[in-house]
Structures are given as C-alpha cells and as structure tokens.
PDB file of C-alpha atoms and ligand atoms in Angstrom:
ATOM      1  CA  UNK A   1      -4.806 -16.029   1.350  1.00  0.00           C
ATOM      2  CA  UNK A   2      -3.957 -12.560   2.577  1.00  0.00           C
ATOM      3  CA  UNK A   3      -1.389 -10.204   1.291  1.00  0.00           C
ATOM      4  CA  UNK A   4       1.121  -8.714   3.106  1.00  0.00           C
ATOM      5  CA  UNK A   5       2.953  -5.684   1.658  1.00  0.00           C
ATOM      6  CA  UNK A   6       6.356  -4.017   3.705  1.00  0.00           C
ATOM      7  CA  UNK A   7       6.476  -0.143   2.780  1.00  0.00           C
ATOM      8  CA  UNK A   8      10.392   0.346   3.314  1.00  0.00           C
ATOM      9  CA  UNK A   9       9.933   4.089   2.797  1.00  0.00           C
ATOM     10  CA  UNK A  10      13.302   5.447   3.045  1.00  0.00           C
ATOM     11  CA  UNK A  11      14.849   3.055   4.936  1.00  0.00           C
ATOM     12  CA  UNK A  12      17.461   0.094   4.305  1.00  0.00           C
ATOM     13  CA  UNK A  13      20.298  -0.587   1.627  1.00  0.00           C
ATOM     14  CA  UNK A  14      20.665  -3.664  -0.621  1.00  0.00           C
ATOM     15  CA  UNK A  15      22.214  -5.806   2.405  1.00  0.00           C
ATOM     16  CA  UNK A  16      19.471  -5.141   4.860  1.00  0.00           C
ATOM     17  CA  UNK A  17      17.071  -6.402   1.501  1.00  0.00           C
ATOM     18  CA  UNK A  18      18.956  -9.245   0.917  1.00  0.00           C
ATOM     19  CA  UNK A  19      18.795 -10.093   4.858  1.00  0.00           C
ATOM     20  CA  UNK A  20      15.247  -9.776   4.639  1.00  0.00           C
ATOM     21  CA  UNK A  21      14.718 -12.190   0.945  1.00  0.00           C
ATOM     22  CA  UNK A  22      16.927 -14.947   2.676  1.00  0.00           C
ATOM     23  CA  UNK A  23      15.022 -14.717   5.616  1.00  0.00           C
ATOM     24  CA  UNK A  24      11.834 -14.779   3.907  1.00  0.00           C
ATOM     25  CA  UNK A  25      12.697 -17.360   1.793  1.00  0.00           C
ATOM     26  CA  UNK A  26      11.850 -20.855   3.886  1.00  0.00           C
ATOM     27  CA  UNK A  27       8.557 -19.814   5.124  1.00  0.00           C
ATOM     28  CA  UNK A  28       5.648 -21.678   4.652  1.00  0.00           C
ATOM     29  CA  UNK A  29       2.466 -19.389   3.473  1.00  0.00           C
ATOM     30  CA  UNK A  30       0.026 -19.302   1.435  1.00  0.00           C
ATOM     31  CA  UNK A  31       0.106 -15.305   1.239  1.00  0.00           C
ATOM     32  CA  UNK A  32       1.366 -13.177  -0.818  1.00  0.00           C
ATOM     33  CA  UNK A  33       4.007 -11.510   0.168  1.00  0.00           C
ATOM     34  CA  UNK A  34       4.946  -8.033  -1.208  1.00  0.00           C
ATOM     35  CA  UNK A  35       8.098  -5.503  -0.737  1.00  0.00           C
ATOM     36  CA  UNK A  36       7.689  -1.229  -1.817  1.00  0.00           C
ATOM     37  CA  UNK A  37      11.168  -0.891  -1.210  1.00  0.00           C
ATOM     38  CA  UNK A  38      13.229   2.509  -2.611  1.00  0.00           C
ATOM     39  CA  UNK A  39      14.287   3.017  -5.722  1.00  0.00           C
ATOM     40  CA  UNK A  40      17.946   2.228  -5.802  1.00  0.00           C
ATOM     41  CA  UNK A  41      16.540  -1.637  -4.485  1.00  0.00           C
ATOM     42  CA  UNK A  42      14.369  -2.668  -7.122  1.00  0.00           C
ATOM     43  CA  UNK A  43      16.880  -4.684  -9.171  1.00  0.00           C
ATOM     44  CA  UNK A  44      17.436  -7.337  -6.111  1.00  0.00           C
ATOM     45  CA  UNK A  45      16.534 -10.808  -6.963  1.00  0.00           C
ATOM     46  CA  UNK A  46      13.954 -11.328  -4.633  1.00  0.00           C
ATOM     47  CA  UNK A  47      13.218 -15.406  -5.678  1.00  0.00           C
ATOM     48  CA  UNK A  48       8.844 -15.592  -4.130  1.00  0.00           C
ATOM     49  CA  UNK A  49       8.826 -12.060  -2.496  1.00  0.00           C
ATOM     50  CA  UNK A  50       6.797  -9.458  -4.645  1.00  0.00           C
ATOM     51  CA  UNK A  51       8.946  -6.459  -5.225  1.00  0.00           C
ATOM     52  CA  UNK A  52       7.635  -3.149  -5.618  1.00  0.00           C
ATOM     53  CA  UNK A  53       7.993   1.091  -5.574  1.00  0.00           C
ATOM     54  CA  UNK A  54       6.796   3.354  -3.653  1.00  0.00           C
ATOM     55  CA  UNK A  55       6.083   5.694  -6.410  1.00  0.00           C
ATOM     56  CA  UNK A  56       5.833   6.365  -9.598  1.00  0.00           C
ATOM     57  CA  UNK A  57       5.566   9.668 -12.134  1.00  0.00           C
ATOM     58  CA  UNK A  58       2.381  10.342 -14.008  1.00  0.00           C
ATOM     59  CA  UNK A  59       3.489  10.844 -17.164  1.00  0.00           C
ATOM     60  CA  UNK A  60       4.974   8.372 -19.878  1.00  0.00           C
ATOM     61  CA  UNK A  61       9.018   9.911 -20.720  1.00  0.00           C
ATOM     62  CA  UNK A  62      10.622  13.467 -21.164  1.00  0.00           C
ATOM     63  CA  UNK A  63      12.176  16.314 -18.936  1.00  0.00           C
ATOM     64  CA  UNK A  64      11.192  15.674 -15.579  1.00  0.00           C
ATOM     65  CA  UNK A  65      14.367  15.718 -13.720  1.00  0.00           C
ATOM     66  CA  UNK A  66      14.522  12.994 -10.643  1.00  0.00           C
ATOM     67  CA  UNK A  67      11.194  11.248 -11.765  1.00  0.00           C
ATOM     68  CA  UNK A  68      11.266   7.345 -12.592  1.00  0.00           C
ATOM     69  CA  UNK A  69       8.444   6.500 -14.637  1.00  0.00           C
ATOM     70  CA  UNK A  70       6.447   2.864 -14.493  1.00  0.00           C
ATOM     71  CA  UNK A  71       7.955   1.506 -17.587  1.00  0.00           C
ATOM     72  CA  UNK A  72      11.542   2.090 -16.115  1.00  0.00           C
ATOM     73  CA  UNK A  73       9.313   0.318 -12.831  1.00  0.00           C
ATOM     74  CA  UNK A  74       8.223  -2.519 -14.682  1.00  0.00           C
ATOM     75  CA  UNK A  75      11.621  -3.352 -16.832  1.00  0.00           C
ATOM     76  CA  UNK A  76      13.944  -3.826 -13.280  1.00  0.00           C
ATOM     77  CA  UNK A  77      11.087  -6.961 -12.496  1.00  0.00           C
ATOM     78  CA  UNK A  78       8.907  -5.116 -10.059  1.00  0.00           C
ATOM     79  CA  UNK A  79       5.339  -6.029  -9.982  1.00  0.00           C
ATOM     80  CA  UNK A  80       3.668  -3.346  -7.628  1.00  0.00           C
ATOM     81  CA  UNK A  81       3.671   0.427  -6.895  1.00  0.00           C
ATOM     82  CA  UNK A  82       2.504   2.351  -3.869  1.00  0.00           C
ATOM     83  CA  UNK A  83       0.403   5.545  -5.005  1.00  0.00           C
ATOM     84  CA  UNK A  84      -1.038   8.109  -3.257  1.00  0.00           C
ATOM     85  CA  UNK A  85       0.945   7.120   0.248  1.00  0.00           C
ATOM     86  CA  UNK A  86      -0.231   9.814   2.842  1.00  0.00           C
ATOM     87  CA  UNK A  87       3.334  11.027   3.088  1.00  0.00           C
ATOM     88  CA  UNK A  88       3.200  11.685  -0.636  1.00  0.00           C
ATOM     89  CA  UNK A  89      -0.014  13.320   0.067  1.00  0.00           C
ATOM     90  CA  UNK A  90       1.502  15.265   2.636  1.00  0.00           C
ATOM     91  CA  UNK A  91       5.013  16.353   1.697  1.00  0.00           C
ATOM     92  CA  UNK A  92       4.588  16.359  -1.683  1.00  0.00           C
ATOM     93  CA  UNK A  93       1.032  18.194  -2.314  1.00  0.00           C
ATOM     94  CA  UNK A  94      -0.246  14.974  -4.244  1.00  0.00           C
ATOM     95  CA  UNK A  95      -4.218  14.988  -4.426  1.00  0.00           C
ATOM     96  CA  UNK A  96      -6.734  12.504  -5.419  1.00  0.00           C
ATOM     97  CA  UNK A  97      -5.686  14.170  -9.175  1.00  0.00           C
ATOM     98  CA  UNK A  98      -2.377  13.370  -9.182  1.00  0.00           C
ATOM     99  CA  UNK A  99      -2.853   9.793  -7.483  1.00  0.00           C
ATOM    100  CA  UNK A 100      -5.379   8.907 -10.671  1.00  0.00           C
ATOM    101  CA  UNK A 101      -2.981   9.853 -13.278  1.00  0.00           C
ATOM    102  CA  UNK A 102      -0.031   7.945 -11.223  1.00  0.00           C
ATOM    103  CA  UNK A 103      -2.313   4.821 -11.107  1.00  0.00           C
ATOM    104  CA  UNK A 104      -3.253   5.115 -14.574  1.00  0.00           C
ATOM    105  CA  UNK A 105       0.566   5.357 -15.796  1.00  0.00           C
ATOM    106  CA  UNK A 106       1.401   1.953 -13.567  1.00  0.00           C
ATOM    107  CA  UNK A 107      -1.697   0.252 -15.411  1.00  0.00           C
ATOM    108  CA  UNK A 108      -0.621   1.667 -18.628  1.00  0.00           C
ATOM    109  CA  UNK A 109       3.314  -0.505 -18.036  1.00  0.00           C
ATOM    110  CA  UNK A 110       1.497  -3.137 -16.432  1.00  0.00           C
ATOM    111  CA  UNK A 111       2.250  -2.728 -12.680  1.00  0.00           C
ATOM    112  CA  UNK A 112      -0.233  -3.073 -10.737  1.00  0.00           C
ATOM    113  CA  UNK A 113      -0.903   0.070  -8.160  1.00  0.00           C
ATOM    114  CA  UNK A 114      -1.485  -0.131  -4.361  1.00  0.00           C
ATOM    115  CA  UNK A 115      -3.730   2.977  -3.902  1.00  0.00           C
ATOM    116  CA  UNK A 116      -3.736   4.702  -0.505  1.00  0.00           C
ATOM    117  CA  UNK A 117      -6.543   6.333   0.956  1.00  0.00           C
ATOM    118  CA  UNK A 118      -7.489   7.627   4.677  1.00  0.00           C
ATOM    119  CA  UNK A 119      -8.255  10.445   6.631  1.00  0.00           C
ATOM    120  CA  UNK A 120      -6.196  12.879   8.920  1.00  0.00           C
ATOM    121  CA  UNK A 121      -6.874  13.725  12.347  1.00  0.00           C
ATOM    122  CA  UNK A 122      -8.535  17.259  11.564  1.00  0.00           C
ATOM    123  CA  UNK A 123     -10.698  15.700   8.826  1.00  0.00           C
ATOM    124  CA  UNK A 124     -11.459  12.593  11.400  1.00  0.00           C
ATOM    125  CA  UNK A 125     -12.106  15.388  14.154  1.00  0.00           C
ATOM    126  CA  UNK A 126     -14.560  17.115  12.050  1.00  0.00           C
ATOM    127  CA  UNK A 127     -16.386  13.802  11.472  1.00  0.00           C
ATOM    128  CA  UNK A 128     -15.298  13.647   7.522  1.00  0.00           C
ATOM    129  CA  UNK A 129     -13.936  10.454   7.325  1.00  0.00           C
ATOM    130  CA  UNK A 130     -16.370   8.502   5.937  1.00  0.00           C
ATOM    131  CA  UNK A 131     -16.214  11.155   2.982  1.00  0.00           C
ATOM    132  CA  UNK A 132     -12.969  11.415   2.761  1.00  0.00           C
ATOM    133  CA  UNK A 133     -12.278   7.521   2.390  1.00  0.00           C
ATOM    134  CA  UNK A 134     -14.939   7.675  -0.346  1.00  0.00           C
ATOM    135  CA  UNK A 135     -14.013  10.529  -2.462  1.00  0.00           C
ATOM    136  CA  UNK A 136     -10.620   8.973  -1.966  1.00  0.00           C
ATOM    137  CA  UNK A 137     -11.736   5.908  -3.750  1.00  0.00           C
ATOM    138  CA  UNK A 138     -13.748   7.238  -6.429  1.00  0.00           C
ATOM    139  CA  UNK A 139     -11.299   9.962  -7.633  1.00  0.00           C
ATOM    140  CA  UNK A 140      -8.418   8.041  -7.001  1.00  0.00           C
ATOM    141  CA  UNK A 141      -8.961   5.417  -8.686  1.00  0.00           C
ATOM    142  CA  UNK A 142      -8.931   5.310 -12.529  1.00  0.00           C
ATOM    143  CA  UNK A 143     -11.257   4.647 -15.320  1.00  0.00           C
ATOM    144  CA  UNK A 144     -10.028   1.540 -16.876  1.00  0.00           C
ATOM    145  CA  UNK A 145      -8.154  -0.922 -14.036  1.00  0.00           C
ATOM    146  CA  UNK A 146      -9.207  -4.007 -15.868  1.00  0.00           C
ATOM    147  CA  UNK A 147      -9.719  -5.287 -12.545  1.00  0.00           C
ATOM    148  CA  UNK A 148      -5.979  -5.007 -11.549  1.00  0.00           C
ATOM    149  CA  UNK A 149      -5.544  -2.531  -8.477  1.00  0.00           C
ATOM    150  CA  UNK A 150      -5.287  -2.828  -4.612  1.00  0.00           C
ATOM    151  CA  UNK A 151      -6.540  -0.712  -2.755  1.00  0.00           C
ATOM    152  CA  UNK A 152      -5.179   0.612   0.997  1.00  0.00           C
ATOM    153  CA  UNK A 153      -7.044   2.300   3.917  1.00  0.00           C
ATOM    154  CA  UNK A 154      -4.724   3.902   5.841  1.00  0.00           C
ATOM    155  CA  UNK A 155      -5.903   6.638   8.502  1.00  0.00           C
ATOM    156  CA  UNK A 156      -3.212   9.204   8.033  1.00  0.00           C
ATOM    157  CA  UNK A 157      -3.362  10.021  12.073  1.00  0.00           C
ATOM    158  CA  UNK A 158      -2.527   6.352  13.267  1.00  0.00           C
ATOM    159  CA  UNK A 159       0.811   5.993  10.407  1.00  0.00           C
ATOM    160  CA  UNK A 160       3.934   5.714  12.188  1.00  0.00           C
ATOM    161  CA  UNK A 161       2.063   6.380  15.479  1.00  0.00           C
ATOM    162  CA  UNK A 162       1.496   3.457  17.438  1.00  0.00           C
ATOM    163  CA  UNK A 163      -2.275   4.249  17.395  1.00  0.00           C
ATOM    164  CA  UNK A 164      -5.004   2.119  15.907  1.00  0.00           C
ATOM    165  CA  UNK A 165      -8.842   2.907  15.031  1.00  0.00           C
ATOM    166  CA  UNK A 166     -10.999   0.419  16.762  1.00  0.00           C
ATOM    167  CA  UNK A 167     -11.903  -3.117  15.126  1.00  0.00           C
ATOM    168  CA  UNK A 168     -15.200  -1.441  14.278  1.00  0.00           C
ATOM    169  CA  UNK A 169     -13.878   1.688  13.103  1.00  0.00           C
ATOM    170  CA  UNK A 170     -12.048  -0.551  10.550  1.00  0.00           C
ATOM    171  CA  UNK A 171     -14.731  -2.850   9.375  1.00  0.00           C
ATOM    172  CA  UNK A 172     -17.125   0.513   8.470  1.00  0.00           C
ATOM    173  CA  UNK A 173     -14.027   1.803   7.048  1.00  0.00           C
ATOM    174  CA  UNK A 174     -13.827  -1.440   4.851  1.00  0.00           C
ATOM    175  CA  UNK A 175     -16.896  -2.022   4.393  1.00  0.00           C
ATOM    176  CA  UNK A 176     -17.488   1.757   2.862  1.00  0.00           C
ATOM    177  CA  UNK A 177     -14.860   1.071   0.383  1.00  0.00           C
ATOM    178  CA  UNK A 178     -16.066  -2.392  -0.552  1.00  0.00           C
ATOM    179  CA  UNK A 179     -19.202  -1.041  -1.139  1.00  0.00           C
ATOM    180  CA  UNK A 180     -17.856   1.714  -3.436  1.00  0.00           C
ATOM    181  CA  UNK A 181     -15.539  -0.460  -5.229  1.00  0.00           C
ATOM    182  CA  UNK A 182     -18.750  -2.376  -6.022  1.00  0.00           C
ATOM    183  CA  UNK A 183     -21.146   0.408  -6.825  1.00  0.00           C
ATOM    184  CA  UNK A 184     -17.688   1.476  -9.672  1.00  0.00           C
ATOM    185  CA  UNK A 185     -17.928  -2.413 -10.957  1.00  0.00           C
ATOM    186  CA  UNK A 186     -15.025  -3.335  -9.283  1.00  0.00           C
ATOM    187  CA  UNK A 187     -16.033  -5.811  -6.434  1.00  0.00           C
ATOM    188  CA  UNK A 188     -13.290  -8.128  -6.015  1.00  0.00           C
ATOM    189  CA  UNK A 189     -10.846  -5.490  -5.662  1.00  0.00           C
ATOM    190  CA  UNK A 190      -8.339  -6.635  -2.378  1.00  0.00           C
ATOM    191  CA  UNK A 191      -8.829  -3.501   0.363  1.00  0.00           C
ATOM    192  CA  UNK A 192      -5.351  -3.583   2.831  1.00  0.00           C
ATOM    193  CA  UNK A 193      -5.403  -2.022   6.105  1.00  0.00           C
ATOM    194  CA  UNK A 194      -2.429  -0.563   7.131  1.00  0.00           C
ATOM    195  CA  UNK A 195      -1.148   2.344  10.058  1.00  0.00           C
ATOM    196  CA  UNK A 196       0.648   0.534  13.063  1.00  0.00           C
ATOM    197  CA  UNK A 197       0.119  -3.036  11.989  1.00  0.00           C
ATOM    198  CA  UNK A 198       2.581  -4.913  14.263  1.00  0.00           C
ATOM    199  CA  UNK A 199       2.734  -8.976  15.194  1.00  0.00           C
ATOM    200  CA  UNK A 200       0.633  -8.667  17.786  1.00  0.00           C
ATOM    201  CA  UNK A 201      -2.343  -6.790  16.012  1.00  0.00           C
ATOM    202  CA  UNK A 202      -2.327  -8.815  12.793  1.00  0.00           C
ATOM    203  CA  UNK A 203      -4.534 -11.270  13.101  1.00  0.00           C
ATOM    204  CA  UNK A 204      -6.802  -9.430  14.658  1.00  0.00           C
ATOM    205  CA  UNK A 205      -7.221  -6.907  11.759  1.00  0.00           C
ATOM    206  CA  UNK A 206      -7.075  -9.668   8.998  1.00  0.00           C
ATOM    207  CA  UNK A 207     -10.244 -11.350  11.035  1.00  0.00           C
ATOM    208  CA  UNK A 208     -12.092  -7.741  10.139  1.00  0.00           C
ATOM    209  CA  UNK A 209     -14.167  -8.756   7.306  1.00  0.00           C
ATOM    210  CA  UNK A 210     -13.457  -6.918   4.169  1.00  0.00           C
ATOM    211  CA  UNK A 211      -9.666  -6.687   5.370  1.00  0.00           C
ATOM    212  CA  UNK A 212      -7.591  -8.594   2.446  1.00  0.00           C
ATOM    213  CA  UNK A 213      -4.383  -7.994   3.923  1.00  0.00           C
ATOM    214  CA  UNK A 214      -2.098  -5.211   5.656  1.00  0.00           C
ATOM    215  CA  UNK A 215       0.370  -2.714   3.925  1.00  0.00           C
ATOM    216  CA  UNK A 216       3.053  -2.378   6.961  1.00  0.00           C
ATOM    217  CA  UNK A 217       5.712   0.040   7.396  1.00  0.00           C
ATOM    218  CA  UNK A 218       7.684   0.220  10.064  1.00  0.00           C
ATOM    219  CA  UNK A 219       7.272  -3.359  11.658  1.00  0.00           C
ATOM    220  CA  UNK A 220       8.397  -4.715   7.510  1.00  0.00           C
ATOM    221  CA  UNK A 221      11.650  -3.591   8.395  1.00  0.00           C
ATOM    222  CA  UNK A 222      13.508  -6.601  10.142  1.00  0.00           C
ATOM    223  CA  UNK A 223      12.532 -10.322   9.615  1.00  0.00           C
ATOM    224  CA  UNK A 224      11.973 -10.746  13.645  1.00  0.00           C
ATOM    225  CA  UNK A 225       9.252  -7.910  13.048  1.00  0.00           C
ATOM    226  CA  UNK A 226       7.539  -8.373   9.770  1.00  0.00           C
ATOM    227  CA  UNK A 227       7.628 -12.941   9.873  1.00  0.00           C
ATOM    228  CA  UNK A 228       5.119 -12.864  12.564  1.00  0.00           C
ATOM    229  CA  UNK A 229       2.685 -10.852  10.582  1.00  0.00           C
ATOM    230  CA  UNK A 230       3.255 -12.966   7.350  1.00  0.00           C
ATOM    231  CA  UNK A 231       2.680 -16.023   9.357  1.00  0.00           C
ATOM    232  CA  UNK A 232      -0.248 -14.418  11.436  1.00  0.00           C
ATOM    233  CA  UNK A 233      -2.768 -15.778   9.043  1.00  0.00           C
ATOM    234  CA  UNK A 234      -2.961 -18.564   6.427  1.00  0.00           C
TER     235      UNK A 234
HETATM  236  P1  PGA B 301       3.421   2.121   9.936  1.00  0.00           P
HETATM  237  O1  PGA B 301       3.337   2.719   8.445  1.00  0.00           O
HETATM  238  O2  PGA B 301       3.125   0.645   9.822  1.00  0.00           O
HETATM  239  O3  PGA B 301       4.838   2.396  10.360  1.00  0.00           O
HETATM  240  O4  PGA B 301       2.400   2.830  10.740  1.00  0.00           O
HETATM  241  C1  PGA B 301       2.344   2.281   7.554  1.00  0.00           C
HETATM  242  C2  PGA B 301       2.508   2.955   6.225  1.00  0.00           C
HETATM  243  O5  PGA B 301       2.908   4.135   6.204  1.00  0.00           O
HETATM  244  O6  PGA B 301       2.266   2.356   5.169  1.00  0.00           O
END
C-alpha cells in the first residue's frame, strides 16, 4: 500500500473536482488515495478519496484576516493538510518555525499534516542538501505527533520542472530522513517523494526503498494524468 496525494495548488473549481471523484471512484487499489485541493473545495463529497488543504494557520482563532485555521479544516470533513510546501516556503517567508507551529495546530484539530521538506538549487549547488533535508525534519516537525504525520521530500529545484534527482539521489535522500525520523522515535512515519512525479516515473520511484508514496502536483490534475500513477503500484 502506497499513498498517493494530488497537490491542486491553485488550480481547478468544484466541477473539475467532481470530474476527478467520479473518475476516481471505480478503481481498484489498495492505496490510499489523497486530494490537497484549495480552500473553497474542501466541502465536496469525495465518497474513498482523502480530501485535504494545502495550508493551514498556526494559531487556534482571532484577528487574522484571510487565515483558515485547522479546526475550520477538520469540521468541512478533510483529513490532511500540506505544511511547509516549498512555495509556501518561498512566497510566503515560512521557515522550519512557522511549519512546526502549523503542524502542531493540524495535530491539535486532529488533521493529520503532510510536512514538506527539500533543498533548492543554490543550497543543492553548495552541497547542503543532506543538511538541509535534516534540519528540515527535525525542526519541522513537532514535539508530540503521537505518531500521526507524513512526511514529504521534495527538492525545491525539480517542483514544477520536469527534472528529477537520480534513483540514488532519492534513496540517500530517504534513507536520511528515515533514519532521523527514527533517531526522534518516530520510525514508521510514511516519507512521500514528490517534484515531477508523472505516469511514467511512478513506479520507478515507489520501488526506491524508503519511498511510501508520491505527493504529485501537476500530473494530479486530470484523471488521464494522475490514474496511471494511482494504479502504478499495488
Ligand atoms: P509537480 O509539483 O509534481 O508539479 O512537480 C509537486 C508539488 O509541488 O507538490
């Protein structure tokens, strides 16, 4: 079983999400399929399919104009939330910090958080990604997850690009973070891979041991894109 989780980002309306439920609807998998879809979506009736955000606010209730917190999350049936996305990281200043006390307020309403991590071309350049990746995990993630967090490597340079590290790239890459997870008491936690996960690549990366899945983003868009990685692996 492998889980396979569509980042919408800001893309789609509530037809294109019903398209995609009905279409997801009849096949046969064992894996577990999830969809970070905006806002404005999370109310669809999504019958198996996993809906969740794609961010959250850190804190709890009060004047924070345009936030959505994770108990206003949780109440519309969504069972996930993205945090710490590199485009949050990017165009929204969000460090390790902030991605904590995000994850902490989705534990807190009882959604569980899909925590990105991953390095961007200057860091990779200057031979900091193995750092990076680990400092992302260990100050990302909070103190008490009672076991109930996801985490996703996602080099920031291959997102949206069409580029992918090599096979081995990705297993070190996995296997630092398993490792870590361990060494913080938290060894079964799933690790996705995701940056320019398409059909044709799938497989492949779910072989990579340590790889529990993919977080996809611009391939979960359409049914004729995103069914062939669901079905790429039992
Ligand atoms: P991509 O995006 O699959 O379009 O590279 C991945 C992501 O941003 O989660």
């Amino acid at each position: 079983m492998k889980i396979i989780a569509g980042n919408w980002k800001m893309n789609g309306t509530r037809n294109t999400l019903s398209e995609m439920i009905a279409a997801l609807e009849h096949i046969d998998t064992e894996n577990r399929v999830i969809l970070c879809v905006p806002y404005t979506m999370l109310c669809t009736n999504s019958g198996k399919i996993n809906i969740g955000a794609q961010d959250v606010s850190a804190h709890d209730h009060g004047a924070y104009t345009g936030e959505i917190s994770a108990k206003m999350i949780a109440e519309t049936g969504a069972k996930y939330v993205i945090v710490g996305h590199s485009e949050r990281r990017q165009y929204h200043n969000e460090t390790n910090a902030i991605v904590r006390a995000k994850a902490s307020a989705a534990l807190a309403s009882g959604l569980t958080p899909i925590i990105c991590v991953g390095e961007t071309m200057d860091e990779k350049q200057a031979g900091k990604t193995m750092e990076i990746i680990e400092s992302g995990v260990r100050e990302s993630v909070p103190d008490d997850t009672n076991g109930n967090i996801i985490i996703a490597y996602e080099p920031r340079w291959a997102i949206g690009a069409g580029l992918t590290p090599s096979a081995p790239e990705i297993a070190t890459a996995h296997e630092l973070i398993a490792n870590t997870l361990t060494d913080m008491g938290l060894a079964n936690t799933p690790i996705l891979y995701g940056a320019s996960v398409k059909g044709t690549n799938a497989a492949q990366i779910m072989s990579i041991p340590h790889v529990d899945g993919v977080l996809v983003g611009g391939a979960s868009l359409k049914p004729d894109d995103f069914i062939p990685i669901i079905t790429s692996t039992k």
